[in-house]
Coordinates of C-alpha atoms in Angstrom, one line a residue:
X1 CA -46.5 -151.9 -32.4
X2 CA -47.6 -149.4 -34.0
X3 CA -48.4 -145.6 -32.9
X4 CA -50.2 -142.8 -34.5
X5 CA -51.2 -139.1 -33.9
X6 CA -54.5 -138.8 -33.2
X7 CA -57.1 -135.7 -32.8
X8 CA -59.6 -136.4 -29.8
X9 CA -61.2 -132.9 -30.5
X10 CA -60.5 -129.5 -33.4
X11 CA -58.2 -127.4 -32.7
X12 CA -54.7 -125.9 -32.5
X13 CA -51.5 -128.1 -32.9
X14 CA -51.8 -129.2 -29.4
X15 CA -55.2 -130.8 -30.2
X16 CA -52.4 -133.7 -31.8
X17 CA -51.8 -137.3 -29.3
X18 CA -49.0 -139.4 -30.3
X19 CA -50.7 -142.5 -28.8
X20 CA -50.2 -146.6 -28.9
X21 CA -52.6 -147.7 -31.5
X22 CA -52.8 -151.7 -32.6
X23 CA -51.7 -153.1 -35.9
X24 CA -54.2 -152.9 -38.0
X25 CA -54.9 -156.5 -40.1
X26 CA -56.1 -155.6 -44.1
X27 CA -59.6 -156.9 -45.4
X28 CA -60.3 -157.6 -48.6
X29 CA -59.4 -155.1 -51.6
X30 CA -56.6 -153.6 -48.9
X31 CA -53.0 -154.0 -48.1
X32 CA -51.2 -153.2 -44.8
X33 CA -48.1 -150.4 -45.1
X34 CA -45.1 -149.6 -42.9
X35 CA -44.4 -146.4 -43.7
X36 CA -40.8 -145.0 -44.0
X37 CA -41.8 -141.3 -44.5
X38 CA -45.4 -139.2 -43.7
X39 CA -46.0 -136.1 -46.3
X40 CA -47.0 -132.7 -44.3
X41 CA -49.6 -130.7 -46.5
X42 CA -51.8 -127.8 -45.4
X43 CA -55.1 -129.9 -45.7
X44 CA -53.6 -131.9 -42.4
X45 CA -54.1 -128.5 -40.8
X46 CA -58.2 -128.5 -42.2
X47 CA -58.6 -131.5 -40.8
X48 CA -56.7 -130.9 -37.4
X49 CA -59.4 -127.5 -36.7
X50 CA -62.3 -129.0 -38.5
X51 CA -62.7 -127.1 -41.6
X52 CA -63.0 -130.5 -43.4
X53 CA -64.6 -133.2 -40.6
X54 CA -63.2 -136.4 -40.0
X55 CA -65.1 -139.1 -40.5
X56 CA -65.5 -139.5 -36.2
X57 CA -63.4 -138.5 -33.3
X58 CA -60.7 -139.2 -32.3
X59 CA -59.1 -139.3 -35.6
X60 CA -55.7 -139.8 -37.2
X61 CA -54.8 -137.4 -39.9
X62 CA -52.7 -136.9 -43.1
X63 CA -52.9 -138.2 -46.8
X64 CA -49.7 -138.9 -48.1
X65 CA -47.0 -141.1 -47.1
X66 CA -44.4 -144.0 -49.0
X67 CA -43.6 -147.1 -47.5
X68 CA -43.6 -150.9 -47.8
X69 CA -46.0 -153.5 -47.7
X70 CA -46.3 -155.7 -45.1
X71 CA -49.7 -157.2 -46.1
X72 CA -52.3 -157.6 -48.1
X73 CA -55.9 -158.4 -47.8
X74 CA -58.4 -160.9 -49.7
X75 CA -58.6 -160.2 -53.6
X76 CA -55.2 -157.7 -53.4
X77 CA -53.0 -159.0 -57.1
X78 CA -51.5 -155.5 -58.2
X79 CA -49.0 -155.2 -54.9
X80 CA -47.8 -157.9 -52.9
X81 CA -45.5 -158.1 -49.6
X82 CA -42.2 -156.1 -50.0
X83 CA -43.2 -153.8 -52.7
X84 CA -41.9 -150.0 -52.2
X85 CA -45.5 -147.5 -52.5
X86 CA -46.8 -144.3 -51.7
X87 CA -50.1 -142.8 -52.1
X88 CA -51.9 -139.2 -51.5
X89 CA -55.8 -140.8 -51.3
X90 CA -58.9 -139.9 -48.4
X91 CA -59.6 -141.5 -46.0
X92 CA -57.0 -139.7 -43.3
X93 CA -54.4 -141.8 -41.1
X94 CA -51.0 -141.3 -42.6
X95 CA -49.8 -139.8 -39.7
X96 CA -49.2 -143.8 -38.2
X97 CA -46.0 -146.0 -38.7
X98 CA -48.3 -148.2 -39.8
X99 CA -51.8 -148.0 -41.2
X100 CA -53.8 -150.7 -44.3
X101 CA -55.8 -148.7 -46.7
X102 CA -57.5 -149.7 -50.5
X103 CA -54.7 -151.3 -52.5
X104 CA -56.2 -150.2 -55.4
X105 CA -55.1 -146.4 -53.7
X106 CA -51.4 -147.6 -54.0
X107 CA -49.1 -146.8 -56.7
X108 CA -46.0 -148.6 -56.5
X109 CA -42.5 -146.0 -56.5
X110 CA -39.8 -146.5 -58.6
X111 CA -36.3 -147.5 -56.6
X112 CA -34.6 -144.5 -58.2
X113 CA -37.0 -142.8 -55.8
X114 CA -36.4 -142.1 -51.9
X115 CA -38.8 -143.1 -49.0
X116 CA -38.6 -138.8 -48.1
X117 CA -38.5 -137.7 -51.5
X118 CA -42.0 -140.0 -52.8
X119 CA -44.1 -139.1 -49.3
X120 CA -42.8 -135.4 -50.6
X121 CA -43.7 -135.4 -54.2
X122 CA -47.2 -137.6 -53.9
X123 CA -50.0 -135.0 -53.3
X124 CA -47.8 -132.1 -54.0
X125 CA -46.8 -133.2 -57.6
X126 CA -49.8 -135.0 -58.4
X127 CA -51.9 -131.8 -57.9
X128 CA -49.3 -129.8 -59.5
X129 CA -49.9 -132.0 -63.2
X130 CA -53.3 -131.9 -62.6
X131 CA -54.0 -128.4 -62.5
X132 CA -51.1 -127.2 -65.2
X133 CA -52.8 -130.3 -67.4
X134 CA -56.4 -130.8 -66.8
X135 CA -57.5 -128.1 -64.8
X136 CA -56.2 -125.9 -67.2
X137 CA -54.2 -126.9 -69.5
X138 CA -51.2 -124.3 -70.2
X139 CA -50.0 -123.8 -73.8
X140 CA -46.3 -122.8 -74.3
X141 CA -45.7 -119.4 -74.6
X142 CA -48.3 -118.8 -72.2
X143 CA -48.0 -116.4 -68.9
X144 CA -49.5 -118.1 -65.7
X145 CA -49.6 -116.6 -62.9
X146 CA -48.8 -118.9 -59.4
X147 CA -49.2 -118.3 -55.5
X148 CA -47.6 -119.5 -52.7
X149 CA -44.8 -120.4 -55.7
X150 CA -41.8 -121.3 -52.2
X151 CA -44.3 -123.8 -51.4
X152 CA -44.5 -127.4 -51.7
X153 CA -47.0 -127.6 -54.8
X154 CA -45.2 -123.8 -55.7
X155 CA -42.0 -125.0 -56.3
X156 CA -43.2 -128.0 -58.0
X157 CA -45.6 -126.5 -60.7
X158 CA -43.2 -123.3 -61.4
X159 CA -40.8 -126.5 -62.5
X160 CA -43.2 -128.2 -64.3
X161 CA -45.1 -124.7 -66.3
X162 CA -41.5 -123.9 -67.2
X163 CA -41.1 -127.6 -68.3
X164 CA -43.9 -126.6 -70.8
X165 CA -42.9 -123.6 -72.4
X166 CA -44.4 -120.6 -69.8
X167 CA -43.4 -117.8 -68.2
X168 CA -44.0 -118.1 -64.6
X169 CA -44.9 -115.2 -62.4
X170 CA -44.1 -116.6 -58.3
X171 CA -46.1 -114.2 -55.6
X172 CA -44.6 -114.9 -52.0
X173 CA -44.5 -113.9 -48.7
X174 CA -41.0 -112.2 -48.3
X175 CA -37.7 -111.8 -50.0
X176 CA -36.2 -115.5 -48.6
X177 CA -39.0 -117.1 -51.0
X178 CA -38.1 -114.5 -53.8
X179 CA -35.1 -115.9 -53.9
X180 CA -36.3 -119.7 -53.8
X181 CA -38.8 -119.1 -56.0
X182 CA -36.7 -117.8 -58.7
X183 CA -34.1 -120.1 -58.1
X184 CA -36.7 -122.8 -59.0
X185 CA -36.9 -120.6 -62.8
X186 CA -39.9 -118.1 -61.6
X187 CA -39.8 -115.5 -64.7
X188 CA -40.6 -112.6 -61.8
X189 CA -41.7 -112.2 -58.6
X190 CA -44.2 -110.5 -56.2
X191 CA -43.8 -109.8 -52.8
X192 CA -47.3 -109.2 -50.8
X193 CA -50.7 -108.4 -52.9
X194 CA -50.9 -104.5 -52.8
X195 CA -49.4 -104.1 -55.9
X196 CA -49.8 -107.4 -57.7
X197 CA -52.6 -106.6 -60.3
X198 CA -50.3 -103.6 -60.9
X199 CA -47.4 -105.5 -61.6
X200 CA -49.5 -108.8 -63.5
X201 CA -50.5 -105.2 -65.9
X202 CA -46.8 -104.3 -66.0
X203 CA -45.2 -107.8 -66.7
X204 CA -47.5 -108.7 -69.5
X205 CA -48.1 -105.2 -71.1
X206 CA -50.9 -104.7 -70.0
X207 CA -52.5 -107.4 -71.9
X208 CA -53.0 -109.8 -68.3
X209 CA -53.2 -113.5 -67.6
X210 CA -54.9 -116.6 -68.8
X211 CA -54.9 -118.2 -65.5
X212 CA -54.2 -117.8 -61.9
X213 CA -53.5 -120.6 -59.6
X214 CA -54.5 -119.4 -56.1
X215 CA -54.2 -121.7 -52.4
X216 CA -53.7 -119.1 -50.5
X217 CA -58.0 -117.9 -50.6
X218 CA -59.6 -115.4 -48.9
X219 CA -56.7 -113.2 -48.9
X220 CA -55.4 -113.1 -52.2
X221 CA -59.2 -113.8 -53.9
X222 CA -59.9 -110.1 -55.6
X223 CA -56.4 -109.5 -56.7
X224 CA -56.2 -112.3 -58.1
X225 CA -59.5 -112.1 -60.0
X226 CA -57.7 -108.4 -60.8
X227 CA -55.0 -110.3 -62.6
X228 CA -57.1 -111.7 -65.2
X229 CA -57.5 -111.1 -68.9
X230 CA -61.4 -111.4 -70.0
X231 CA -62.1 -115.0 -70.2
X232 CA -59.4 -116.2 -67.9
X233 CA -59.5 -118.3 -65.3
X234 CA -59.0 -118.3 -61.5
X235 CA -58.2 -121.9 -60.1
X236 CA -58.7 -121.7 -56.7
X237 CA -57.2 -124.7 -54.7
X238 CA -56.8 -124.1 -51.4
X239 CA -57.5 -121.9 -48.2
X240 CA -54.2 -121.1 -46.1
X241 CA -55.7 -117.6 -45.6
X242 CA -59.3 -118.6 -45.5
X243 CA -62.3 -119.8 -46.8
X244 CA -63.8 -118.1 -50.4
X245 CA -67.0 -116.1 -49.5
X246 CA -67.5 -114.1 -52.5
X247 CA -70.9 -113.3 -54.8
X248 CA -70.1 -114.7 -58.0
X249 CA -71.6 -111.7 -59.5
X250 CA -68.4 -110.3 -59.7
X251 CA -67.5 -112.8 -62.3
X252 CA -69.1 -111.2 -65.0
X253 CA -68.1 -107.9 -63.5
X254 CA -64.0 -108.5 -64.0
X255 CA -64.7 -110.2 -67.3
X256 CA -66.6 -112.7 -67.8
X257 CA -63.9 -115.1 -65.8
X258 CA -64.1 -119.0 -65.1
X259 CA -64.0 -119.8 -61.7
X260 CA -63.1 -124.1 -60.5
X261 CA -62.6 -125.2 -56.9
X262 CA -60.7 -128.5 -57.9
X263 CA -59.2 -131.7 -55.4
X264 CA -57.4 -134.7 -56.1
X265 CA -59.7 -136.9 -54.7
X266 CA -61.7 -136.6 -58.5
X267 CA -59.0 -136.3 -60.3
X268 CA -57.9 -139.4 -59.4
X269 CA -61.1 -141.0 -58.8
X270 CA -60.1 -143.4 -61.8
X271 CA -58.1 -145.9 -61.0
X272 CA -56.8 -145.1 -64.8
X273 CA -56.4 -141.7 -63.7
X274 CA -54.0 -142.2 -60.7
X275 CA -51.7 -144.0 -62.5
X276 CA -51.0 -141.7 -65.1
X277 CA -51.2 -139.2 -62.7
X278 CA -47.9 -140.7 -60.6
X279 CA -46.7 -141.8 -64.3
X280 CA -46.2 -138.6 -65.6
X281 CA -45.1 -137.0 -62.1
X282 CA -42.3 -139.9 -62.0
X283 CA -41.6 -139.1 -65.2
X284 CA -40.7 -135.2 -64.7
X285 CA -38.6 -135.6 -61.7
X286 CA -37.3 -138.6 -63.2
X287 CA -36.0 -136.1 -66.8
X288 CA -34.6 -134.0 -64.1
X289 CA -37.7 -131.1 -65.2
X290 CA -38.9 -131.2 -61.7
X291 CA -36.3 -131.3 -58.2
X292 CA -38.8 -132.7 -55.5
X293 CA -36.8 -130.2 -52.3
X294 CA -37.6 -131.6 -48.5
X295 CA -36.4 -128.9 -47.0
X296 CA -37.3 -130.1 -43.6
X297 CA -37.7 -133.0 -41.5
X298 CA -39.4 -133.8 -38.5
X299 CA -40.4 -136.8 -36.2
X300 CA -43.9 -137.8 -36.5
X301 CA -44.3 -137.7 -33.2
X302 CA -43.2 -134.2 -33.4
X303 CA -46.0 -133.7 -35.6
X304 CA -47.5 -130.5 -34.2
X305 CA -43.7 -128.9 -34.4
X306 CA -44.3 -129.2 -37.8
X307 CA -47.8 -127.9 -37.6
X308 CA -47.1 -124.9 -36.2
X309 CA -43.9 -124.2 -38.7
X310 CA -45.8 -125.0 -41.6
X311 CA -49.2 -122.5 -40.1
X312 CA -46.4 -119.4 -39.4
X313 CA -45.0 -119.8 -43.7
X314 CA -42.1 -120.5 -41.9
X315 CA -41.3 -123.5 -43.8
X316 CA -40.4 -123.8 -47.9
X317 CA -40.9 -126.3 -50.4
X318 CA -41.6 -130.0 -49.0
X319 CA -41.7 -131.5 -45.2
X320 CA -42.2 -134.5 -44.0
X321 CA -43.1 -136.2 -40.6
X322 CA -40.1 -139.6 -40.5
X323 CA -41.9 -142.7 -37.9

């Protein structure tokens, strides 16, 4: 028996349908994974709405899950039936009770980490890791800005950045989220975007920032640029408010700024990079430097309800779907 959430046409949460599907057999190089928990991420919304196109319709969305290997295809040696594994990778297909996936995209999950925790941490945690240590390698003593600081990636980034010795300014949308970000280590909180550059100027004594990490997109793009010091880097890694469309000449006008749009897929394309990024994440979690908060759970069949909560900004921390 196997069920999955299927999208037959792009649109709102109501376009996701719970259907029975065959249990796939692993091909050479693949593993069949029986999911114990599935991660909810904003990129799932993009694939549901069609902002990001699925290879074909109907499609099963989702890019992150944790579970147990049930079978492996020919040539697979580094995972075996019974292994506890997790992944955060294309192709989409995680919103299912079981699926096949390329075995070299799987990482083994330490026994100390629960499936729900693993499903909540792989995509968001590895994203936080590469953003802070590779896209822009933060240094002790630097002050940085993290948007959506009470979200899944935001809470992990805030804790990890503090572990690396940074002063963190967290931007959030409500008082409740401000308290959550503060509780996870944010040194300064800004609620809303209207006064963001002015508050950053006050916090930094006019020096402004070397880097801004922005997952919000269109609404926060220009205010974020106004928070940067000359030669600063704008790291735009999400589109929660819509895609960014701007003339790159603004980068020159605002101080010869740098702009990048990184993805986890690029930073973990090589097996050795995937293993290193996962190991770094497991390490900071094992140390207690980063705590993974699963603040919401939904049944996988109720994924539409989870999407509505996510898009309405009613979620904090991480959310998992339980098959």
